Coordinates of C-alpha atoms and ligand atoms in Angstrom, one line a residue:
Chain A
X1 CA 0.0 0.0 0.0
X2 CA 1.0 3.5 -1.0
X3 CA 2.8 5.8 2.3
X4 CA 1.4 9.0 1.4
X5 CA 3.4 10.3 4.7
X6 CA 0.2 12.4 5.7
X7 CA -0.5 14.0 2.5
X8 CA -3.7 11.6 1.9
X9 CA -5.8 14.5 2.6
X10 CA -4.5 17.4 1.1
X11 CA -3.7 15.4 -2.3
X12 CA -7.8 14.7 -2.2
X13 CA -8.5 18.2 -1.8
X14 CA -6.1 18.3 -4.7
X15 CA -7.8 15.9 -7.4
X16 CA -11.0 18.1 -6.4
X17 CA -9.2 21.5 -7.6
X18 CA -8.4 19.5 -10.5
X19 CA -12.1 18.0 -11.2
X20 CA -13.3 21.3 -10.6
X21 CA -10.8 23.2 -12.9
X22 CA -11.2 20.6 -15.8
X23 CA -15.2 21.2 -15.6
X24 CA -15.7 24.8 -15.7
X25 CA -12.7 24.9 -18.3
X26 CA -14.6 22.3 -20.4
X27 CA -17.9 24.7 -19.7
X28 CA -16.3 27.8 -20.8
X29 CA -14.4 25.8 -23.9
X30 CA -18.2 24.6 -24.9
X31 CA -19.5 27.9 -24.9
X32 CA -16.5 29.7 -26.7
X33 CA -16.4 26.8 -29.1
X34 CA -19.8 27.4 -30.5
X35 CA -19.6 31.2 -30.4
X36 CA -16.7 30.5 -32.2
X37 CA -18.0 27.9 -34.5
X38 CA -21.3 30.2 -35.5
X39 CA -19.0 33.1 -36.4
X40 CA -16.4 31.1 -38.4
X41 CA -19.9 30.0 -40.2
X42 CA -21.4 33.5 -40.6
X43 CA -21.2 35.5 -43.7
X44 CA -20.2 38.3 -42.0
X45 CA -16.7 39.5 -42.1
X46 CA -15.7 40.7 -38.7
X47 CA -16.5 37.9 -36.7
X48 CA -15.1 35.8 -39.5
X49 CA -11.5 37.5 -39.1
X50 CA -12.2 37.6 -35.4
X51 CA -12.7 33.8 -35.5
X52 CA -9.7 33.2 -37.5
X53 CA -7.6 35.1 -35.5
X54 CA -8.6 33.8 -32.5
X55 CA -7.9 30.1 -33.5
X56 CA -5.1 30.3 -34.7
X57 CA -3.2 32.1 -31.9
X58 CA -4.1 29.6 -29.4
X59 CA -2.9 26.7 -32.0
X60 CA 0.1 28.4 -32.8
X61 CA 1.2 28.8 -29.2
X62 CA 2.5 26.1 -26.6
X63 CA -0.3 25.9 -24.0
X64 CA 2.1 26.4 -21.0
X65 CA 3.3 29.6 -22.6
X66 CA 0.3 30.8 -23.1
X67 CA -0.8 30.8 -19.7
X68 CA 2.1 32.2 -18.3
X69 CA 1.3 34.6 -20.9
X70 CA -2.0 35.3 -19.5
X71 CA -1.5 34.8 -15.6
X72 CA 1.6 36.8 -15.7
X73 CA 0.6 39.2 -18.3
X74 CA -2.5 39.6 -16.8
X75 CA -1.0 40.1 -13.2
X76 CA 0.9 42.8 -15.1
X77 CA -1.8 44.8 -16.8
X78 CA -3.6 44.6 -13.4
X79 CA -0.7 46.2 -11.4
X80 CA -0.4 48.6 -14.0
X81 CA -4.2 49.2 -13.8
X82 CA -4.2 50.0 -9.9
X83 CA -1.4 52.0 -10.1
X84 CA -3.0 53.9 -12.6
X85 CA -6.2 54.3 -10.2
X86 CA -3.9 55.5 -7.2
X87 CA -2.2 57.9 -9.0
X88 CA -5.3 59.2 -11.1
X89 CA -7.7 59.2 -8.4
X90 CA -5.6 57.9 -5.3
X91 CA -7.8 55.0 -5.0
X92 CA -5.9 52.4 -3.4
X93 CA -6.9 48.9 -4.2
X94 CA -4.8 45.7 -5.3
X95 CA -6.4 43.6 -7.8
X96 CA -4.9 40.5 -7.4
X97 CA -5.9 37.5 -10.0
X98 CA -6.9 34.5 -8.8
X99 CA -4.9 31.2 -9.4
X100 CA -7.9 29.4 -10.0
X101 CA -10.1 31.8 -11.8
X102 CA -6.7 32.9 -14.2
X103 CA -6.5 29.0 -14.7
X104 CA -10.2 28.1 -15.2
X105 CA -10.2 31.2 -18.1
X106 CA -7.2 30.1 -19.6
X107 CA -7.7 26.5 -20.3
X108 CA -11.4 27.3 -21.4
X109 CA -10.1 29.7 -23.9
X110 CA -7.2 27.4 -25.5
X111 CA -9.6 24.4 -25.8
X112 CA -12.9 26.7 -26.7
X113 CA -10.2 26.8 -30.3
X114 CA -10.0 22.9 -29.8
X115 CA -13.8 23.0 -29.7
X116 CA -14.6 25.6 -32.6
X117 CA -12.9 23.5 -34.9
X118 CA -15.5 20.8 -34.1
X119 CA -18.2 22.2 -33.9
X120 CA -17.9 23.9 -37.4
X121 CA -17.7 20.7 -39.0
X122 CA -20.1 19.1 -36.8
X123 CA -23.0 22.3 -37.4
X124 CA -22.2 21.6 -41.3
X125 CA -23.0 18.1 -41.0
X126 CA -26.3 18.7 -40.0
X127 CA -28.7 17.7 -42.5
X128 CA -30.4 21.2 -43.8
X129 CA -33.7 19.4 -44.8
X130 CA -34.5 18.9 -41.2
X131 CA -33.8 22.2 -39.8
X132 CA -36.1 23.4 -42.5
X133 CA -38.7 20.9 -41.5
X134 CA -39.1 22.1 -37.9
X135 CA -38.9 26.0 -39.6
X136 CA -41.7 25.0 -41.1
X137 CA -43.4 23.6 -38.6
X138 CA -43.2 27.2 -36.7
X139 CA -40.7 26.3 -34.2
X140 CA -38.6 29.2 -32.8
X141 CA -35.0 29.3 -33.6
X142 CA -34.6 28.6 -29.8
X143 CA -36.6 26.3 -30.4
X144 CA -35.0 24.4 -33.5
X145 CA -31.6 24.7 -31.5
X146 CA -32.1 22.8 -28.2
X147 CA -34.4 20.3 -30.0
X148 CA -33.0 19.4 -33.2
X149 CA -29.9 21.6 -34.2
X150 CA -28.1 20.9 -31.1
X151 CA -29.1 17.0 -30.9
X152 CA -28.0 16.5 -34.4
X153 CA -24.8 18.2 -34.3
X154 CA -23.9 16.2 -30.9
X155 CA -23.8 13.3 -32.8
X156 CA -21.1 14.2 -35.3
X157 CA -19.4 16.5 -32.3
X158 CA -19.1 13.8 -30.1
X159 CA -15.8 11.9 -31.3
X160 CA -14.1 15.5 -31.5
X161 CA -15.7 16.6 -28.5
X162 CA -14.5 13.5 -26.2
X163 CA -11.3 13.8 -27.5
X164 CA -10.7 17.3 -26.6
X165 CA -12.2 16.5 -23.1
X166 CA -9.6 14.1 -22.6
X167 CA -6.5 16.4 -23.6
X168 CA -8.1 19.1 -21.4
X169 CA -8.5 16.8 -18.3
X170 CA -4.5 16.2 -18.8
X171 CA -3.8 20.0 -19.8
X172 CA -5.1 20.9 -16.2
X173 CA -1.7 19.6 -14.9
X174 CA 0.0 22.6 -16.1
X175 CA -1.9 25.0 -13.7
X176 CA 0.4 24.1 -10.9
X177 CA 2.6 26.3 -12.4
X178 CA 0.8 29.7 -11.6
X179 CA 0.3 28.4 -8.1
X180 CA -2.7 26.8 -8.4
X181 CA -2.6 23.9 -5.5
X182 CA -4.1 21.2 -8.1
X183 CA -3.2 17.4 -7.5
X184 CA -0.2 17.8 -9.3
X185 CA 1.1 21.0 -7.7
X186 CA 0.7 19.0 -4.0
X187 CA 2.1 15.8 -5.0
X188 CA 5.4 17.6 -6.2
X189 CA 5.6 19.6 -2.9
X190 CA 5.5 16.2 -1.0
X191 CA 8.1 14.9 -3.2
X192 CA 10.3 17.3 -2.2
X193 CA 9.9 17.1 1.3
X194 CA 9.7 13.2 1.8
X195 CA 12.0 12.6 -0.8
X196 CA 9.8 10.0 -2.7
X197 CA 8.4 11.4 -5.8
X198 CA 8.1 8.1 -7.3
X199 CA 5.1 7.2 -4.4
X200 CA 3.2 10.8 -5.3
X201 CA 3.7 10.5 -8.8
X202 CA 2.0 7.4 -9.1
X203 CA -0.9 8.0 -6.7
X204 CA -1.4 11.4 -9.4
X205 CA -1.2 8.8 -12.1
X206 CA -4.0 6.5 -11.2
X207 CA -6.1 9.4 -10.1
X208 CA -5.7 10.9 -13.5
X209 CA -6.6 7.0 -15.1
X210 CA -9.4 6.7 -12.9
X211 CA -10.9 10.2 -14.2
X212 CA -10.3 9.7 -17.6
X213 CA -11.7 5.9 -17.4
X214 CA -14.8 7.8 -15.8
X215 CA -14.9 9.7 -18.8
X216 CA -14.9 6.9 -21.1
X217 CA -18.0 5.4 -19.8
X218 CA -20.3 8.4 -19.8
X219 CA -18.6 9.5 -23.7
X220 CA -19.6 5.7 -24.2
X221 CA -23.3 6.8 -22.9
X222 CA -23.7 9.9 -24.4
X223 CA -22.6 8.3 -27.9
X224 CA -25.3 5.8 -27.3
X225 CA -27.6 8.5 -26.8
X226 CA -26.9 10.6 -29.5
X227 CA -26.3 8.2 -32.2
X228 CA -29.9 6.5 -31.4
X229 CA -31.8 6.3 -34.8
X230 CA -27.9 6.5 -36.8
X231 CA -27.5 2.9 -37.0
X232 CA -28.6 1.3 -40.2
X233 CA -30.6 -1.8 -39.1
X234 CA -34.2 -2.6 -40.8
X235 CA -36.3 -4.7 -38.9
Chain B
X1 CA -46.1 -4.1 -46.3
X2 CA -49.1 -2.5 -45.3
X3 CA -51.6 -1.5 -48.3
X4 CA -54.2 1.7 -47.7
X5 CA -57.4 -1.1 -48.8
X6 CA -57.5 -1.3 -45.0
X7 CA -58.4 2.4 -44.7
X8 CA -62.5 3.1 -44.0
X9 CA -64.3 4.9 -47.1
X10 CA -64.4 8.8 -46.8
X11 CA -67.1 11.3 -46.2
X12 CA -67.5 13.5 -49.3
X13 CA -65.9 16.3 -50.4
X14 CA -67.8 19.5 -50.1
X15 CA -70.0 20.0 -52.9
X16 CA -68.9 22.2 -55.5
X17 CA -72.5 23.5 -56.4
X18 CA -73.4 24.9 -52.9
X19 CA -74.7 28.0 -52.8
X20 CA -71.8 30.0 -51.0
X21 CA -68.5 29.9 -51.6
X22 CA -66.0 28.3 -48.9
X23 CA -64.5 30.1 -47.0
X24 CA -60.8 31.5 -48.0
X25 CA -57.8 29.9 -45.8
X26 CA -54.9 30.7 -48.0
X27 CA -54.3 34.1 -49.9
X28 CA -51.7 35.6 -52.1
X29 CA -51.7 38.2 -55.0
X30 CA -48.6 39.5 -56.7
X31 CA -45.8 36.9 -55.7
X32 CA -42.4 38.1 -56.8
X33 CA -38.8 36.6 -55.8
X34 CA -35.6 37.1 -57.5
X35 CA -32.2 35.4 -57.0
X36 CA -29.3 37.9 -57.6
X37 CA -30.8 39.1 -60.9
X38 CA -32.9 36.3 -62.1
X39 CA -36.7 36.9 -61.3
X40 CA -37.6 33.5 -60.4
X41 CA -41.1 34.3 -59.6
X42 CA -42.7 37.6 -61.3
X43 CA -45.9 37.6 -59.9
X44 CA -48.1 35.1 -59.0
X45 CA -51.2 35.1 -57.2
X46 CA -53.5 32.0 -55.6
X47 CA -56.8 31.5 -53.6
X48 CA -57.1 28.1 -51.9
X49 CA -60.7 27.9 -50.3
X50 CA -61.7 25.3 -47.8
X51 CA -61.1 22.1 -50.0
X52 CA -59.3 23.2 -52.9
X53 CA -56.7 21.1 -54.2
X54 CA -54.5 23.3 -56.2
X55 CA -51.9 21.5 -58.2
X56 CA -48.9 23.5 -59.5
X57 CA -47.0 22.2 -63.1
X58 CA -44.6 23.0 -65.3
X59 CA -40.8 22.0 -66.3
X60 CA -37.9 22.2 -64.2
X61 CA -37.1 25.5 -63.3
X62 CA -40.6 27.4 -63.7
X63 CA -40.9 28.3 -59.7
X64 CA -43.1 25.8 -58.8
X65 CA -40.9 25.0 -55.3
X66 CA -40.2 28.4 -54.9
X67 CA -43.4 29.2 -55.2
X68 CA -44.8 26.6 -52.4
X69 CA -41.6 27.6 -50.5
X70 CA -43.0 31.3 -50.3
X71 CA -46.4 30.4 -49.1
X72 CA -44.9 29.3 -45.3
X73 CA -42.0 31.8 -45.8
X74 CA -39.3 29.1 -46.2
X75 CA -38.2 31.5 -48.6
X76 CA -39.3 35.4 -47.9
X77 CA -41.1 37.3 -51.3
X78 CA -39.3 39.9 -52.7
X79 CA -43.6 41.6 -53.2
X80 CA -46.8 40.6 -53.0
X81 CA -49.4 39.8 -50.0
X82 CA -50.3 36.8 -47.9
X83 CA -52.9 36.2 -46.0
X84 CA -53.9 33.3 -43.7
X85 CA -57.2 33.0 -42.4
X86 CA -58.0 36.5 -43.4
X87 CA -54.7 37.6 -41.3
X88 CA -52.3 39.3 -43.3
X89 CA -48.2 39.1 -43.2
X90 CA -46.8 42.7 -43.0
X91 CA -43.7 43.4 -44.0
X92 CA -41.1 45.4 -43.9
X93 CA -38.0 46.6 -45.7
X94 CA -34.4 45.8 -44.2
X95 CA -30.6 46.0 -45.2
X96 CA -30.8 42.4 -45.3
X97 CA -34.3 42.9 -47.7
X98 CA -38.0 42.5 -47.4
X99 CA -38.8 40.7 -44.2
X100 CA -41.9 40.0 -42.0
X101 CA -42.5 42.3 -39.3
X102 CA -43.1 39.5 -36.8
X103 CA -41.4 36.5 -36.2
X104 CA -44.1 35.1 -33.8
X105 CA -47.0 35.8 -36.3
X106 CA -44.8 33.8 -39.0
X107 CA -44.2 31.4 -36.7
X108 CA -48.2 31.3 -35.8
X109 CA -48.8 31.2 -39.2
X110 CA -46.3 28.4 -40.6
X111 CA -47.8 26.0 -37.9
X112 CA -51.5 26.8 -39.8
X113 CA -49.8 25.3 -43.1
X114 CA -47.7 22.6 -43.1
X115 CA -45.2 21.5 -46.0
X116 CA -44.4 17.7 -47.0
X117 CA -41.0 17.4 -48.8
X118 CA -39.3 15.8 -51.5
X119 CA -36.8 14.2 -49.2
X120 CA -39.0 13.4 -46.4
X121 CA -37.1 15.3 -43.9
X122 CA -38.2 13.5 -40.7
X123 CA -35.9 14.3 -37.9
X124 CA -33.3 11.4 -37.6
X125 CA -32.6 11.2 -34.2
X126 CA -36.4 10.8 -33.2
X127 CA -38.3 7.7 -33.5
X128 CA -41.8 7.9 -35.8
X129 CA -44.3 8.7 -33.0
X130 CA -41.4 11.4 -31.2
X131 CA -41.6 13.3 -34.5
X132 CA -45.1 13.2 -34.6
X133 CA -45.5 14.8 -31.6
X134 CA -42.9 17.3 -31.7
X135 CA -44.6 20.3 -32.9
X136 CA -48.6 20.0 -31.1
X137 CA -46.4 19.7 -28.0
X138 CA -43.5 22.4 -28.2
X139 CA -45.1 24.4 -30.5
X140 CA -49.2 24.1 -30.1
X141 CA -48.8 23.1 -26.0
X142 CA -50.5 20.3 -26.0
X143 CA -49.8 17.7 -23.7
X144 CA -47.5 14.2 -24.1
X145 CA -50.8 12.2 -23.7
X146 CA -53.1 14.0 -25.9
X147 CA -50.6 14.2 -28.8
X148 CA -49.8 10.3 -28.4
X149 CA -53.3 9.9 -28.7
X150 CA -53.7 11.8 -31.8
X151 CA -50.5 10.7 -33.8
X152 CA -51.3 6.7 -33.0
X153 CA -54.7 7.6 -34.5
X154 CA -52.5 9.8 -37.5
X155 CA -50.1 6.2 -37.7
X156 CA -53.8 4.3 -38.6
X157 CA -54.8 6.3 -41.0
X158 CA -51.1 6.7 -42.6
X159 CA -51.2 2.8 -42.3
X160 CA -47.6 2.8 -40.0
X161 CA -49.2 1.9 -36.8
X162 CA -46.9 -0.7 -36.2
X163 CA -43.7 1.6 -37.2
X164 CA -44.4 3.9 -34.3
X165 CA -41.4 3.1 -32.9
X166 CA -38.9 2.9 -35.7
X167 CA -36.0 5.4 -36.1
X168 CA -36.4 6.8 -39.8
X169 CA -33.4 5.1 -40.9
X170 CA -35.3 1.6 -40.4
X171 CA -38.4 2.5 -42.9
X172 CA -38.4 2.9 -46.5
X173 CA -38.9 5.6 -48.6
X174 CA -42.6 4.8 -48.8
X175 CA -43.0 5.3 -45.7
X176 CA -41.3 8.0 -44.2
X177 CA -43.2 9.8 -46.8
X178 CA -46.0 8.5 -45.1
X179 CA -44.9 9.7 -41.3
X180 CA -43.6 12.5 -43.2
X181 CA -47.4 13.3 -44.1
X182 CA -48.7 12.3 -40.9
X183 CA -46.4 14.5 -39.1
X184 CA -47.6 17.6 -41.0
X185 CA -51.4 16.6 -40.5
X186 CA -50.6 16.6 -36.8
X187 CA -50.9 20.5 -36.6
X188 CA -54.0 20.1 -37.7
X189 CA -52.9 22.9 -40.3
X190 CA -55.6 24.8 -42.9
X191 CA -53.6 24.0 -45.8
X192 CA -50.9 21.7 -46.5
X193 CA -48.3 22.2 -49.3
X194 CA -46.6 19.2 -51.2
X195 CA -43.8 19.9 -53.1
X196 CA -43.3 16.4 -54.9
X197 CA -43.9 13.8 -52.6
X198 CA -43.6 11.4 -54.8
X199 CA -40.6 12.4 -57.0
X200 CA -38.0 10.6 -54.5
X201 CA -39.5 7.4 -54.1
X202 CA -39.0 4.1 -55.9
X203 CA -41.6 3.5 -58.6
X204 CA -43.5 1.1 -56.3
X205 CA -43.5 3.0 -53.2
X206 CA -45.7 5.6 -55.1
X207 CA -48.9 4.4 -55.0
X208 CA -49.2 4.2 -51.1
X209 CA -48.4 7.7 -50.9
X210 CA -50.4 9.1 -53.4
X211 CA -53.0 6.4 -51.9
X212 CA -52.7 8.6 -48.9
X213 CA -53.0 12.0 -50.7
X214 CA -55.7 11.2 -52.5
X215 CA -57.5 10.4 -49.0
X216 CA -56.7 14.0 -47.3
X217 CA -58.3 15.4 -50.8
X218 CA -61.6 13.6 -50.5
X219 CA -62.0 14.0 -47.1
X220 CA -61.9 18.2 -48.0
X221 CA -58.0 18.9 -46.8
X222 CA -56.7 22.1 -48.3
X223 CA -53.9 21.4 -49.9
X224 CA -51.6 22.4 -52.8
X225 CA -49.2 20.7 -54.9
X226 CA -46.4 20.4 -57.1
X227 CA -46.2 16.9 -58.6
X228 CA -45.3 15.3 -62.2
X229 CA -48.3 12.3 -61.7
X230 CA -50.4 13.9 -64.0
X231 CA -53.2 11.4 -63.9
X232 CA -53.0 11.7 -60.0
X233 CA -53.4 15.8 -60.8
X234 CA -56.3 15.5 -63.0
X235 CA -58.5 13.5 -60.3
X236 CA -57.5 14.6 -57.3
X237 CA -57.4 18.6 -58.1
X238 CA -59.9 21.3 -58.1
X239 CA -57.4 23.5 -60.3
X240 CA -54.3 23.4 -62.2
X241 CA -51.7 25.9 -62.7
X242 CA -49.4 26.0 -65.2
X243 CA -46.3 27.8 -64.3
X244 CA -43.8 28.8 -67.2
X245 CA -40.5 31.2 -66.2
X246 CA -42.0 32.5 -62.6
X247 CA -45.4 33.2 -64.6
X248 CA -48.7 31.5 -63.9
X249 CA -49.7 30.5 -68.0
X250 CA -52.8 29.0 -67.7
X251 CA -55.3 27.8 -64.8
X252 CA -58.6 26.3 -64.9
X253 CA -60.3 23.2 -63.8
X254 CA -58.3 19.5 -64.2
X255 CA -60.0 18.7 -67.3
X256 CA -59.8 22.4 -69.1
X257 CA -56.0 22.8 -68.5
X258 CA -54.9 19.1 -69.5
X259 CA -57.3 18.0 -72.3
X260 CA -58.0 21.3 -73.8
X261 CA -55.1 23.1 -73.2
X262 CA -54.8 27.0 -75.0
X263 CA -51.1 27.9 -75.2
X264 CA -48.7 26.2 -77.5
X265 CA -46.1 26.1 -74.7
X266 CA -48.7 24.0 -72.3
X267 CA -49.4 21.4 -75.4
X268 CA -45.7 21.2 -75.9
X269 CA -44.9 20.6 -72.1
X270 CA -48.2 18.1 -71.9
X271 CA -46.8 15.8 -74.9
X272 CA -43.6 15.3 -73.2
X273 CA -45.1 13.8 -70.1
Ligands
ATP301 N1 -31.6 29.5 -53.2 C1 -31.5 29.8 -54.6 N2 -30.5 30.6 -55.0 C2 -30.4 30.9 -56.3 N3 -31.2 30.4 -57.3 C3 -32.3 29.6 -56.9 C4 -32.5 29.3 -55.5 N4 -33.5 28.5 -55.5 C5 -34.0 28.3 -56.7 N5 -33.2 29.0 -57.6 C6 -33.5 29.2 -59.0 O1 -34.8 29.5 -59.2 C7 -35.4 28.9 -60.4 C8 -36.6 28.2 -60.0 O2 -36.3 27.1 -59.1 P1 -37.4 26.2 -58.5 O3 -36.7 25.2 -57.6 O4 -38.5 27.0 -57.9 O5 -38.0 25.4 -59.8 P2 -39.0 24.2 -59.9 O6 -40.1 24.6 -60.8 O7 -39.3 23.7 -58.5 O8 -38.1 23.1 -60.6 P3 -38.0 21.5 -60.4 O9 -39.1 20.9 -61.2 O10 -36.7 21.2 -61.0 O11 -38.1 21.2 -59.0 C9 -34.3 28.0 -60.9 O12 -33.7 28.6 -62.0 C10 -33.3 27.8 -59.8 O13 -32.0 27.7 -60.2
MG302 MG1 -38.9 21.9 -57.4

């Protein structure tokens, strides 16, 4: 049995920061990715370019750099923001960013890229026939979205989707570098001290398998779910 | 297979000799829709009175979808009026063009005329009886149990009872065309639009279909149609229009328009079929 020399409890609290990071990442990346995704779709030029831009800074740059880039950066632009304040109108506050919030932001942007790219070719898959059949049927777009847009386009997302999910789950290992006190960030602490990385490195492994094995059970779920009525078969 | 002998004998349709006219559910004068610079449609106007089966011909390219498309606004006129029930569509002018004033009342009205397509178009990720039920309950508010009730008793009379449960991709052509129909008569709309129902179906899948249409006609549906089954057409439809380059070139009654036709272009387009 693994000696985790005490650090049992605080490497728990750990693996939550690191549930809870990967999550809200993966929310903010789902939301940026269709945003993104409709405006790489739209006629218009502006969010087009904006798009385009967008994607392919975050695929151009390492992910660690880039959120040293924006922690550090962004620690930066804050300083120089309250300084600002106290000198223009002595106000004298320190905006400090949050590890977690700085690392939550991040990783949701650089995967919401990931996740444009999806769902572009996933919303082009969908069959126009049947949007136009529930137009016609005087749904709302709202409406057409949520029940036959979005359902649709799941199905041809999924594979992409999952796949990003997984890389983000893994990418959340990187946040220990701004400080955030994730799984991985407590584990190398209590290497240092005890002298026995090997012992903390493995218990971060197996957490990490176990998360991602989690994953591949529901993906294997949803999949069912969304790919009901796909399968060839006549009876 | 199921066959449509199973199906009960109709009322009647409405008499055409009474002494009123029916009542007008479907309106539209002075039609026009260009694409880039080609007028597709330069003016076309219908009347579809309770019972009316209106059936739309002419060769490929005349305007006959984009016709049907305009009357539910799948594709937005460029001029001309509409009017469902007596409620007119108002419009107004854009930088992206002419477009309705209201989006609910479009809405509102789209569910009051229901279009059957080509391709079927059934949602694939619902079973048969889900997309039956779709639109009376998110878009008419009725409940799960009454619009069950009302699309097993749409199944019967589409002859699919037994298919209720089947994911699109498990029935044939036949019919999905079939739930496709059933699915539209579910709104219970005032006029239904066909834009050839038939055209995508292997030769002997058509008769069931048409089996089917023929069925909503003599029991005094609304409805109008674009179709190449001529001989379908001439018994089934109160009037024929013959469309040529976004014009209407002739109309009349079945038998006026295909036995005695006037124009040369009509004779010429009636010997081909
Ligand atoms: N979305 C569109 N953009 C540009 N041109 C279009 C569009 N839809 C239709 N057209 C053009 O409008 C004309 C009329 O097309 P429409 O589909 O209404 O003809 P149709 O009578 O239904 O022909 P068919 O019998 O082949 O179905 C055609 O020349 C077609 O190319
Ligand atoms: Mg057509």
């Amino acid at each position: 049995m693994l000696n985790l020399h005490g650090y049992g409890m605080r490497l728990i609290e750990g693996a939550l920061v690191t549930v809870e990071l990967a999550a809200l990442s993966l929310i903010i990346a789902v939301l940026l990715g269709l945003v993104t995704a409709s405006a790489k779709l739209s006629k218009r030029r502006l969010p087009h370019l904006l798009a385009t831009l967008y994607t392919t800074l975050i695929r151009g740059v390492p992910d660690l750099v880039l959120m040293m880039l924006f922690f550090f950066g962004g620690q930066v632009l804050m300083n120089d923001v309250s300084d600002w304040l106290y000198a223009r109108f002595g106000l004298d506050l320190f905006i400090n960013i949050d590890a977690f919030i700085a690392g939550v932001l991040t990783i949701g942007l650089i995967f919401g890229a990931y996740m444009g790219e999806t769902f572009r070719g996933a919303i082009q898959a969908v069959d126009k026939g049947q949007v136009e059949a529930a137009t016609a049927c005087g749904m709302s777009r709202a409406l057409i979205f949520r029940r036959i847009r979005f359902p649709l386009m799941m199905r041809h997302a999924l594979p992409g989707l999952s796949n990003n999910w997984l890389v983000l789950l893994k990418t959340t290992a990187l946040v220990s570098v701004i400080g955030l006190s994730d799984m991985v960030r407590v584990a190398t602490q209590a290497s240092k001290t005890t002298l026995e990385p090997f012992t903390f490195m493995l218990f971060v492994a197996v957490i990490y398998l176990l998360l991602t094995s989690l994953s591949e059970w529901v993906i294997k779920r949803l999949t069912r779910k969304y790919n009901a009525g796909f399968t060839r078969g006549r009876s | 297979m199921t066959t449509m002998t199973t199906l009960q004998p109709s009322e009647s349709r409405p008499s055409p000799v009474s002494s009123e006219p029916a009542e007008v559910l479907l309106r539209v004068e002075g039609i026009k829709k260009r694409f880039g610079d080609t007028h597709v449609l330069k003016g076309i106007s219908l009347t579809a009175r309770r019972g009316d089966v209106i059936t739309l011909i002419g060769s490929s390219g005349s305007g006959k979808s984009t016709f049907l498309r305009c009357l539910n606004l799948l594709e937005q006129p460029d001029g001309g009026e509409l009017e469902i029930h007596g409620q007119p569509v108002h419009f107004t002018t854009t930088r992206h063009g002419r477009v309705p004033q209201d989006e609910k009342r479009v809405q509102w009205m789209r569910s009051r005329v229901a279009m059957v397509f080509q391709n079927f178009n059934l949602w694939s990720h619902m079973t048969l009886l889900e997309n039956i039920i779709e639109a009376p309950i998110h878009v008419q508010g009725y409940s799960r149990a009454e619009a069950i009730n009302e699309a097993r008793c749409l199944l019967a009379k589409v002859g699919l009872e037994e298919r209720a449960d089947h994911y699109p991709s498990q029935l044939s052509g036949g019919q999905q065309q079939r739930g496709a129909i059933a699915r539209a008569l579910a709104m219970n709309p005032d006029v239904m639009l066909f834009d050839e129902p038939t055209s995508a179906l292997d030769p002997e899948l058509v008769g069931d279909v048409l089996a089917v249409m023929r069925r909503l006609a003599e029991e005094g549906r609304t409805m109008v149609l674009v179709t190449h089954e001529m001989d379908f057409a001439r018994d089934v439809s109160t009037r024929i229009m013959y469309l040529n380059q976004g014009e209407v070139e002739e109309e009349g009654p079945p038998q006026q328009v295909l036995d005695t036709p006037r124009s040369n272009r009509l004779r010429q387009f009636l010997s081909t079929r």
